[in-house]
PDB file of C-alpha atoms in Angstrom:
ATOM      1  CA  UNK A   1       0.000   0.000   0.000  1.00 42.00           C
ATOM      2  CA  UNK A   2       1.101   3.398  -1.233  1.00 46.00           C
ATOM      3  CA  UNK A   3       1.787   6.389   1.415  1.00 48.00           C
ATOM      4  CA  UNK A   4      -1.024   8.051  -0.119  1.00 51.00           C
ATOM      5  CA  UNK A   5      -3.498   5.363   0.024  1.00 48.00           C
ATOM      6  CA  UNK A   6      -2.724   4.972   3.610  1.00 47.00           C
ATOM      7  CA  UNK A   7      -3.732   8.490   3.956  1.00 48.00           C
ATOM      8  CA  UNK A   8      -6.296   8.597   1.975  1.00 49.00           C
ATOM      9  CA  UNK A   9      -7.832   5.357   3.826  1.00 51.00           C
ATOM     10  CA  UNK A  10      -7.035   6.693   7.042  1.00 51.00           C
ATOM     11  CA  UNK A  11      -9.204   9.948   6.223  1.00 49.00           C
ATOM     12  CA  UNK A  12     -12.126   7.466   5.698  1.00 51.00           C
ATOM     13  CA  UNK A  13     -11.602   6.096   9.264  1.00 52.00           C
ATOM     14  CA  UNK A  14     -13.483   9.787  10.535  1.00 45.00           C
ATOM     15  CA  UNK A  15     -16.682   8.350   9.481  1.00 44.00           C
ATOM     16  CA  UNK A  16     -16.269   5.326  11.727  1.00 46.00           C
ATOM     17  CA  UNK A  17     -17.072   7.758  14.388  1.00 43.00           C
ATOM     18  CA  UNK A  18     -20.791   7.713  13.034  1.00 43.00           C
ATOM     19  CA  UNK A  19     -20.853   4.205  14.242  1.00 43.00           C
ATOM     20  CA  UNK A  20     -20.309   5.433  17.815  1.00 46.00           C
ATOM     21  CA  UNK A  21     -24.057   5.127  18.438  1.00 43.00           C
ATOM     22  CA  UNK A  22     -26.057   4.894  21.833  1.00 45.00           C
ATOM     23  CA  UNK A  23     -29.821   4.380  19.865  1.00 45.00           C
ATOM     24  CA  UNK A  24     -31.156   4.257  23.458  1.00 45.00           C
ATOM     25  CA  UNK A  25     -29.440   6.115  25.614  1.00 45.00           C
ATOM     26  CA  UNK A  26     -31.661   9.025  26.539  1.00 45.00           C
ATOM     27  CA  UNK A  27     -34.015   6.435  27.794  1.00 44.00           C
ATOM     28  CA  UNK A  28     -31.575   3.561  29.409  1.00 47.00           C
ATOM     29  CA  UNK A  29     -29.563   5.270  31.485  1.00 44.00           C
ATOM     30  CA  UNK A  30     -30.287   5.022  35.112  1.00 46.00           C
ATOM     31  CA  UNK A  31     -28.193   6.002  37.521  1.00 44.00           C
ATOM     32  CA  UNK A  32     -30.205   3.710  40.641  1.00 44.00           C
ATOM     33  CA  UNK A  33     -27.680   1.650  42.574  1.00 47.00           C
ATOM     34  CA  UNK A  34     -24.980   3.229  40.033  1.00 55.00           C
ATOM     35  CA  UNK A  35     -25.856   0.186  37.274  1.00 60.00           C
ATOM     36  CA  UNK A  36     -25.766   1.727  33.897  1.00 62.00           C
ATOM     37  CA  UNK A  37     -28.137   0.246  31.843  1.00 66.00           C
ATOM     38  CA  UNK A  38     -25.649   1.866  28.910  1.00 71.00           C
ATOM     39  CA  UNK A  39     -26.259  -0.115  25.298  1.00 75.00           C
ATOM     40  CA  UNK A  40     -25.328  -0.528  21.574  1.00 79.00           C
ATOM     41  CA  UNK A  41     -26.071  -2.600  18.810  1.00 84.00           C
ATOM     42  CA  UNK A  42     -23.671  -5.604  17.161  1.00 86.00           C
ATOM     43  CA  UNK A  43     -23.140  -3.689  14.464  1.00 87.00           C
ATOM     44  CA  UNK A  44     -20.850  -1.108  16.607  1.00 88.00           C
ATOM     45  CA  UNK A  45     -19.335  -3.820  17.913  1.00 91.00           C
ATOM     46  CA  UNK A  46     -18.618  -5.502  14.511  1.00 92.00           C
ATOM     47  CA  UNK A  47     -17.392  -1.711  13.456  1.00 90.00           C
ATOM     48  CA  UNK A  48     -14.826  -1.550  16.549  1.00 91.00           C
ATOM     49  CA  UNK A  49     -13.704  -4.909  15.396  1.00 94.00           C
ATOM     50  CA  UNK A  50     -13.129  -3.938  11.622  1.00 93.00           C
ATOM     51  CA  UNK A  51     -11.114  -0.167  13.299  1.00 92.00           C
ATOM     52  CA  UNK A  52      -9.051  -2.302  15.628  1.00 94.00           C
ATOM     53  CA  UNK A  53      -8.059  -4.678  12.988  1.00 95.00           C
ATOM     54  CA  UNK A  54      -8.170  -1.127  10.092  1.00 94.00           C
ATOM     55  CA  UNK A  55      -5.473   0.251  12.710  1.00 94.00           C
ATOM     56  CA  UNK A  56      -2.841  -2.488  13.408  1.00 93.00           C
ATOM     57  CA  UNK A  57      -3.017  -4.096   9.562  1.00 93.00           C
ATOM     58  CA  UNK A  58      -3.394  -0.703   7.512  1.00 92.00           C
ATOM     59  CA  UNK A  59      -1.875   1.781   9.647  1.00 93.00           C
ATOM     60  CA  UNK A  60       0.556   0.849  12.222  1.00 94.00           C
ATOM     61  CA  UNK A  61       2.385  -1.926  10.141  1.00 93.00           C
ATOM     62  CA  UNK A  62       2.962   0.447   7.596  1.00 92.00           C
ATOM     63  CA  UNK A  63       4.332   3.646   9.786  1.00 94.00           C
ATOM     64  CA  UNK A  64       7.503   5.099   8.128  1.00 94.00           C
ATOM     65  CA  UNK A  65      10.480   3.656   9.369  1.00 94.00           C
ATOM     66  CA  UNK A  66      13.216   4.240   6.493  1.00 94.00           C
ATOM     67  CA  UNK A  67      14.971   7.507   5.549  1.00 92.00           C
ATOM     68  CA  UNK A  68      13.041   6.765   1.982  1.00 93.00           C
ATOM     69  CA  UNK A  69       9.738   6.708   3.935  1.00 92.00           C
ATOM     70  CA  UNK A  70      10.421  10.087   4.828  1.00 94.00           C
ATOM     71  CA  UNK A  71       7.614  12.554   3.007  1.00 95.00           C
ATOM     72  CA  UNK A  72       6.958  15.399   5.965  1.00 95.00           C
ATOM     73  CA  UNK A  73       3.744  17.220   4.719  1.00 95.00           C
ATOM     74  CA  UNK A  74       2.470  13.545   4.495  1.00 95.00           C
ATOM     75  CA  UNK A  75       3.645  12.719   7.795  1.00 95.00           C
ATOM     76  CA  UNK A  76       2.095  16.107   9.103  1.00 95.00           C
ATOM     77  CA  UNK A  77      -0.990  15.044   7.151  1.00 95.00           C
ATOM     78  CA  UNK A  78      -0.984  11.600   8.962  1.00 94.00           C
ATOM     79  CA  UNK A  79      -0.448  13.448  11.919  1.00 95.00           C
ATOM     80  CA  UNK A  80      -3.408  16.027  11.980  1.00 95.00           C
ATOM     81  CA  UNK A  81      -5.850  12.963  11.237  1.00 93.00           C
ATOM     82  CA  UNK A  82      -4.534  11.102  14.203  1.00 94.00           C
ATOM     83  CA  UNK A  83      -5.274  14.195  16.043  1.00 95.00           C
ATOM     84  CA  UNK A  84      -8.874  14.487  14.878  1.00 93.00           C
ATOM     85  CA  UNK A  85      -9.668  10.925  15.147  1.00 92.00           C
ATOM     86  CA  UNK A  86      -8.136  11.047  18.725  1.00 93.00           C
ATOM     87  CA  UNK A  87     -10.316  13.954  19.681  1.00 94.00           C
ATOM     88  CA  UNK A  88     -13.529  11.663  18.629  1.00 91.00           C
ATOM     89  CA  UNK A  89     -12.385   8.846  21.001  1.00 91.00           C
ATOM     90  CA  UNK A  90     -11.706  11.163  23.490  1.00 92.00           C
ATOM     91  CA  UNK A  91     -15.243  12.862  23.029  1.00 90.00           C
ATOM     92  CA  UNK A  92     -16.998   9.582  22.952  1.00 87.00           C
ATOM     93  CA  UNK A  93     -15.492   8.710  26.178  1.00 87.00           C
ATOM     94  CA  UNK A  94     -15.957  11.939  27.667  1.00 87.00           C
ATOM     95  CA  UNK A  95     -19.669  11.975  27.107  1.00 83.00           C
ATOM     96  CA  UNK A  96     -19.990   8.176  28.636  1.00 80.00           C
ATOM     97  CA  UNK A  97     -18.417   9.789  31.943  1.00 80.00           C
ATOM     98  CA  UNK A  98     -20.855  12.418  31.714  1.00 80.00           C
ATOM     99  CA  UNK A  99     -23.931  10.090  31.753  1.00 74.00           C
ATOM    100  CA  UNK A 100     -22.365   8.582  34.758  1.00 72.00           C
ATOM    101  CA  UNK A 101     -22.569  12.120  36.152  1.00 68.00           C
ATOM    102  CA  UNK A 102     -19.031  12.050  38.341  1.00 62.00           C
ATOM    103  CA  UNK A 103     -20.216   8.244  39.642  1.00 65.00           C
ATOM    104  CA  UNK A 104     -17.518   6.093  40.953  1.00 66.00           C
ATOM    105  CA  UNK A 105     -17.785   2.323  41.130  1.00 70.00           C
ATOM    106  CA  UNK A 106     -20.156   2.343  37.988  1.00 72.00           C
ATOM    107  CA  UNK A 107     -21.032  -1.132  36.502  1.00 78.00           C
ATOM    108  CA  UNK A 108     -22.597  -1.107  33.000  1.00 78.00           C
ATOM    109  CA  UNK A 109     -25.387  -3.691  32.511  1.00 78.00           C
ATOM    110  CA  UNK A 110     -24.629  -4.485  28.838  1.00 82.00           C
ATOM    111  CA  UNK A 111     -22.708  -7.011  27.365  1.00 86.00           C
ATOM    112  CA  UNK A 112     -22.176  -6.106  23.992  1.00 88.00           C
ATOM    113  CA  UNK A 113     -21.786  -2.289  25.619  1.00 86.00           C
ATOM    114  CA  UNK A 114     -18.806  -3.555  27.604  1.00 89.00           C
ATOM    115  CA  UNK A 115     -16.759  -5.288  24.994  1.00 92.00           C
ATOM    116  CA  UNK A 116     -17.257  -2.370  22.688  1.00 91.00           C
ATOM    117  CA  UNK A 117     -15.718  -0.025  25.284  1.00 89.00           C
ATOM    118  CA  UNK A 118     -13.254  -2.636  26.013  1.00 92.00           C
ATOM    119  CA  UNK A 119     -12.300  -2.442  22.305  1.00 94.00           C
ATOM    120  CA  UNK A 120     -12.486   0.960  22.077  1.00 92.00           C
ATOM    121  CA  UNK A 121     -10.305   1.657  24.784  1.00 93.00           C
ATOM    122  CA  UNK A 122      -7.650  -0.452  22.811  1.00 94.00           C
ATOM    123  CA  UNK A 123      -8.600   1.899  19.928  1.00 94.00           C
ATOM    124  CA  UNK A 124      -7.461   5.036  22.087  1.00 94.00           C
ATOM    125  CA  UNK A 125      -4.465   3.228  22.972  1.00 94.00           C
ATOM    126  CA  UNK A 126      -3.240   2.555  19.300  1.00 95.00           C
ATOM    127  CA  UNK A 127      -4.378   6.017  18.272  1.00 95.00           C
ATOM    128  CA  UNK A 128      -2.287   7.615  21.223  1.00 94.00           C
ATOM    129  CA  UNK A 129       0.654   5.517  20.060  1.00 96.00           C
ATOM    130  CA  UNK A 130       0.797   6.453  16.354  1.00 96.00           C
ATOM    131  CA  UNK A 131       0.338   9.863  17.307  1.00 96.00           C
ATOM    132  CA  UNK A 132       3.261   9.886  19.402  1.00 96.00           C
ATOM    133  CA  UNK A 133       5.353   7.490  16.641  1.00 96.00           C
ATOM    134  CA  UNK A 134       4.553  10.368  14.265  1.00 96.00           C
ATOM    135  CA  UNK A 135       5.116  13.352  16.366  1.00 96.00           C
ATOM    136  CA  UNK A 136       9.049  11.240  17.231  1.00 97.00           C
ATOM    137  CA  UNK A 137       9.428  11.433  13.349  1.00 97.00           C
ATOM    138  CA  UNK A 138       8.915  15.070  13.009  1.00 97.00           C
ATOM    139  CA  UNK A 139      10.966  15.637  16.220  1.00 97.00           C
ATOM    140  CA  UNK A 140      13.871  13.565  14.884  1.00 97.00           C
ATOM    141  CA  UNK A 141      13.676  15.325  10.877  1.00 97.00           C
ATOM    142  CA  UNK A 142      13.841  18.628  13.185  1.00 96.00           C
ATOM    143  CA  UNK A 143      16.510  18.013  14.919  1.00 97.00           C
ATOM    144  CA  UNK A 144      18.595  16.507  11.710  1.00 96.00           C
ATOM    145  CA  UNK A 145      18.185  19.669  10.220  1.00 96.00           C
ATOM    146  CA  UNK A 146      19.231  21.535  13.213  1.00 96.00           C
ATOM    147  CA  UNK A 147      22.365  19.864  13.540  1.00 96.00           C
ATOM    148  CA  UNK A 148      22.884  20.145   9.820  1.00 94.00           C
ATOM    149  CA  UNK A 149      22.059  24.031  10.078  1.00 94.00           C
ATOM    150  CA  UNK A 150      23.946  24.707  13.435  1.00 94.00           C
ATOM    151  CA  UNK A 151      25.642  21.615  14.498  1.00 96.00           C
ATOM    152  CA  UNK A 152      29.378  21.916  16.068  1.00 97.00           C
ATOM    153  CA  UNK A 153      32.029  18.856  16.588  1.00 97.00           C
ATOM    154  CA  UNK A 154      33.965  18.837  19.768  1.00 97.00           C
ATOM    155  CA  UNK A 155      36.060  17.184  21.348  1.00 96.00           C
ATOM    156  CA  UNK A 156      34.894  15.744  24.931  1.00 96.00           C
ATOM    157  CA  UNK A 157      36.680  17.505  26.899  1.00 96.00           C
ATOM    158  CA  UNK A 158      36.168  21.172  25.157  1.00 96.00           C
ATOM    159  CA  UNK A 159      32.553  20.375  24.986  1.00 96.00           C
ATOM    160  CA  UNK A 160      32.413  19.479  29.331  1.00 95.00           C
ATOM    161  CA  UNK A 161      34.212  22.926  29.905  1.00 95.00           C
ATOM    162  CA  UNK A 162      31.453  24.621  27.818  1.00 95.00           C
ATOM    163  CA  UNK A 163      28.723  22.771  29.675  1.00 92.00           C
ATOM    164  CA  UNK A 164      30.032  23.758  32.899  1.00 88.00           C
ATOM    165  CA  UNK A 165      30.718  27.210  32.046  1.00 85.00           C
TER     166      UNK A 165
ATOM    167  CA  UNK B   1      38.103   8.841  21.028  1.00 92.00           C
ATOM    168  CA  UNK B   2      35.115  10.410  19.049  1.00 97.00           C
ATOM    169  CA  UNK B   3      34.294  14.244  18.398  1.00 97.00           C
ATOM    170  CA  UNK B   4      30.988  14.888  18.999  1.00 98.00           C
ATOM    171  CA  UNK B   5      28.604  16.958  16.818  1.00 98.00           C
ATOM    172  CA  UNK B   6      25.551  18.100  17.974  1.00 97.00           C
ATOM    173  CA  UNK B   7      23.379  21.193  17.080  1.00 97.00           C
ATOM    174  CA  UNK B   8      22.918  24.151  19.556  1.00 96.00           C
ATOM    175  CA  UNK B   9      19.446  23.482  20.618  1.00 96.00           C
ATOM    176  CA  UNK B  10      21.046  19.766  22.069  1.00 97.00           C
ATOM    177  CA  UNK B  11      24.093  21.731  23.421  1.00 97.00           C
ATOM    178  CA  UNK B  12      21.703  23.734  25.233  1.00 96.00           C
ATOM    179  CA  UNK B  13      19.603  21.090  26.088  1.00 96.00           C
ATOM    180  CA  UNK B  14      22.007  18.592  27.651  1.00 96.00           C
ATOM    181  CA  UNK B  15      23.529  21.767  29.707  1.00 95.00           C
ATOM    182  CA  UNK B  16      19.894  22.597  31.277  1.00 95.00           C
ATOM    183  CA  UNK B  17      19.295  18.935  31.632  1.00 95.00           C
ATOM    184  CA  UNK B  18      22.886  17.908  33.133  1.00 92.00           C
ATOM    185  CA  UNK B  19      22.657  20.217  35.962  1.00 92.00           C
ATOM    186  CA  UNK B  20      20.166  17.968  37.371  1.00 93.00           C
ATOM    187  CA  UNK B  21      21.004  14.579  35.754  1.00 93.00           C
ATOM    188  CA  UNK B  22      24.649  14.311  35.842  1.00 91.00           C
ATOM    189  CA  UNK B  23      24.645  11.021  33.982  1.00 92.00           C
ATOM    190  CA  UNK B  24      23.737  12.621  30.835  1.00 95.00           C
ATOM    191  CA  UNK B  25      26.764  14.351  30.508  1.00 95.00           C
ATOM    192  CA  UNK B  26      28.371  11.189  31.970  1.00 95.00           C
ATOM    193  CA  UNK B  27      27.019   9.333  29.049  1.00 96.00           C
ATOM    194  CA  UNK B  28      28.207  11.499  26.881  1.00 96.00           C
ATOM    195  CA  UNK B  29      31.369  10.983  28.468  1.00 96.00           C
ATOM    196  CA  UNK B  30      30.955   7.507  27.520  1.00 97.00           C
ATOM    197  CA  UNK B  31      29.802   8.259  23.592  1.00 97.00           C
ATOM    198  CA  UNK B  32      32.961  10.024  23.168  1.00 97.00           C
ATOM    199  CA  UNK B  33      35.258   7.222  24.295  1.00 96.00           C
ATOM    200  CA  UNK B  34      33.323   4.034  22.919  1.00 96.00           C
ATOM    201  CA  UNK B  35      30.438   4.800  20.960  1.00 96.00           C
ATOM    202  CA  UNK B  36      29.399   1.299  20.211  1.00 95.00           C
ATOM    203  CA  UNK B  37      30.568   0.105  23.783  1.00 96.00           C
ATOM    204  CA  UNK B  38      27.362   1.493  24.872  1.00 96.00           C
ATOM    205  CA  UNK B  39      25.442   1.890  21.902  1.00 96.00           C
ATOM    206  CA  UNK B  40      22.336   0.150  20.907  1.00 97.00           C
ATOM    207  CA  UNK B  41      20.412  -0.059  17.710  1.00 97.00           C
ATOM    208  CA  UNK B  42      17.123   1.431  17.817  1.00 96.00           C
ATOM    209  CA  UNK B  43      16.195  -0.748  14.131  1.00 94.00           C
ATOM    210  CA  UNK B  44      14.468   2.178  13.131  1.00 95.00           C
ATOM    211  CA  UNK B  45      16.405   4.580  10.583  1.00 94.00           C
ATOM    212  CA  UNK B  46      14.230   7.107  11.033  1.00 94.00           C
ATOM    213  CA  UNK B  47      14.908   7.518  14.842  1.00 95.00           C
ATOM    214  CA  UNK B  48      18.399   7.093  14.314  1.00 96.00           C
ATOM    215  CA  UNK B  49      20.613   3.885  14.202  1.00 96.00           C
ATOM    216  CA  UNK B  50      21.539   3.968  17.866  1.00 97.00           C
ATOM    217  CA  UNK B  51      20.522   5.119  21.295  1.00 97.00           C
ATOM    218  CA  UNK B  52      21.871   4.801  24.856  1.00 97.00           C
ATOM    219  CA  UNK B  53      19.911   4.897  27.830  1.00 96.00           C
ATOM    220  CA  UNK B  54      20.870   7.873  30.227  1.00 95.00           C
ATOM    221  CA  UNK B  55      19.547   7.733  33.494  1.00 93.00           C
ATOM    222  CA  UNK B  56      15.879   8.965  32.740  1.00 95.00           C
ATOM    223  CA  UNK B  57      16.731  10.222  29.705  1.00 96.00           C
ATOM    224  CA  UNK B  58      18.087   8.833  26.244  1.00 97.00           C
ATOM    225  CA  UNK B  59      20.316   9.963  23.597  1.00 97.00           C
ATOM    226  CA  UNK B  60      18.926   8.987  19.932  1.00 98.00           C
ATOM    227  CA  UNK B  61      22.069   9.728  17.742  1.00 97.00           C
ATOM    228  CA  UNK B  62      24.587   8.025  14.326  1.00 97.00           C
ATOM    229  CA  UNK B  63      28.040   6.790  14.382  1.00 97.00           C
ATOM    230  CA  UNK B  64      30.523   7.611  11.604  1.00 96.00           C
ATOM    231  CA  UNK B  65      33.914   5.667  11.854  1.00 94.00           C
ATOM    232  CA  UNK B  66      35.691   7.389   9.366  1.00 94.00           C
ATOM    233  CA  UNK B  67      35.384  10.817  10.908  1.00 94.00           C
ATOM    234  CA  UNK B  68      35.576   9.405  14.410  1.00 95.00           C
ATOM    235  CA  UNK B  69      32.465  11.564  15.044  1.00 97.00           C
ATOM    236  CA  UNK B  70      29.319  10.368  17.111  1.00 98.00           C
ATOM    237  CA  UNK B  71      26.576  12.497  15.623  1.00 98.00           C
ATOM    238  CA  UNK B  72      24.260  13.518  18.587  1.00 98.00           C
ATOM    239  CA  UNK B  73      20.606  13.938  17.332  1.00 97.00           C
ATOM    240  CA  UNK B  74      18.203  14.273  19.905  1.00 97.00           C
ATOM    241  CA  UNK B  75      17.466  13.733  23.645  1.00 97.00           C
ATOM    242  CA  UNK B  76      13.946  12.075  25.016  1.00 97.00           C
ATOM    243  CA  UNK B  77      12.427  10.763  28.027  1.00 96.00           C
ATOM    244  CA  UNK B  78      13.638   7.034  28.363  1.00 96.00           C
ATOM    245  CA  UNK B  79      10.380   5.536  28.653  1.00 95.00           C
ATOM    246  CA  UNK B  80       8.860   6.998  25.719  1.00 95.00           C
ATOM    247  CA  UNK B  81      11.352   6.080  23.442  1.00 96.00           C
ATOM    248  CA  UNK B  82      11.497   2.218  24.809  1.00 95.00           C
ATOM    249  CA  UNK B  83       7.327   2.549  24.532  1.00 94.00           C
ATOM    250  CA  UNK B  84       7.426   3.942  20.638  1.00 95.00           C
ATOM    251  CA  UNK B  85      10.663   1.217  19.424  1.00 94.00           C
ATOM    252  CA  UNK B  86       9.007  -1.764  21.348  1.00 91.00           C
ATOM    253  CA  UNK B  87       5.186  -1.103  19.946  1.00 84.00           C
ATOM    254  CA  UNK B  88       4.069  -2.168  22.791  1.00 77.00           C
ATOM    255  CA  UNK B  89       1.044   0.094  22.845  1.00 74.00           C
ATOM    256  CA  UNK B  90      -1.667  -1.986  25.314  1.00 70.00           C
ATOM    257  CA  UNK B  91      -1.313  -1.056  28.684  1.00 59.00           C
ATOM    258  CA  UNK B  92      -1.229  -4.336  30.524  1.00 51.00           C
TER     259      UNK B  92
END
């Protein structure tokens, strides 16, 4: 698969965010003896399957790792998309902590509901991690060009009295 | 022994960070005298070809024997390096 395509497919992965449905939300929630009656459908369970797999087989096997890989508006491009798909995970769980209005100890009475968090936890985690493998790139490339722009040999010793100075 | 090269930004990085980790500049100490002694390969070639743990810290940076130089690149908290170059990304 191409840089581009992985781009281009990971730009798709947005609308996988439509799948992040709670049909019955408004009227399951209950917040009596702090059980969550919290539920989805199989099908957003099926879709959490297909963006775990999406993420390890499409994008985080093929993260650059040679100098040749190196394309930095597409990295930047990878990176911004990351960002945006990280904010949706981050929303989604933000507004499940918000229907448990501050509760601690919460148990959710749903099993599908509970193995799609599960997986989408695992989701955040992989998102988080490309994120940072991307943002180590850019740091790196910078500080190549800095020592190609600026960069001064020493030897040890001259360079310890400098340091101390 | 090696030169070093390294940009300004690291220069003044390492003397910020060395006041309060001393085995950074120790380290460096070490890069300087035996490079590959302490060096190890980080297998990706975008991050570098080595790195060498430094107390908390690490040192991401190339070797090149003919000029006797050790090329320092860049200088990152040791656990987030180790997380990124061993993909292990699920919390246990």
């Amino acid at each position: 698969m191409t840089s581009t395509a992985i781009l281009s497919s990971y730009k798709q992965m947005g609308s996988l965010a439509n799948y992040f449905l709670f049909p019955q939300s408004n009227k399951a929630v209950s917040t009596y003896k702090k059980v969550i009656a919290l539920t989805t459908d199989k099908k957003s369970l099926k879709e959490s399957e297909k963006l775990l797999k999406f993420l390890d087989e499409t994008i985080i096997k093929n993260l650059p790792t040679k100098k040749s890989d190196l394309d930095v508006d597409l990295i930047y491009g990878q990176l911004e998309n990351t960002k945006d798909n990280q904010l949706k995970i981050n929303k989604m769980f933000d507004t499940i902590d918000n229907l448990f209005d501050n509760q601690e100890e919460v148990t959710i009475d749903d099993d599908i509901m509970l193995l799609f968090l599960a997986n989408m936890k695992k989701v955040q985690e992989k998102i988080a991690y490309i994120y940072d493998y991307l943002n180590l790139v850019l740091e790196v490339n910078e500080a190549n060009n800095q020592s190609l722009k600026n960069g001064k040999t020493y030897a040890f010793e001259e360079l310890y009295e400098l340091l101390k100075a | 022994m090696y030169n070093l090269h390294l940009s300004e930004n690291l220069f003044d990085k390492i003397k910020t960070l060395g006041v309060d980790f001393p085995s950074l500049i120790n380290k460096v100490q070490a890069l300087s005298e035996n490079p590959i002694e302490v060096a190890v390969e980080t297998n990706i070639e975008l991050f570098c070809t080595y790195y060498v743990n430094a107390g908390r810290h690490a040192i991401l940076f190339d070797i090149n024997d003919d000029e006797e130089t050790v090329y320092l690149k860049y200088i990152m908290l040791k656990a987030r390096l180790h997380k990124i170059l061993s993909g292990k990304i699920i919390a246990p």
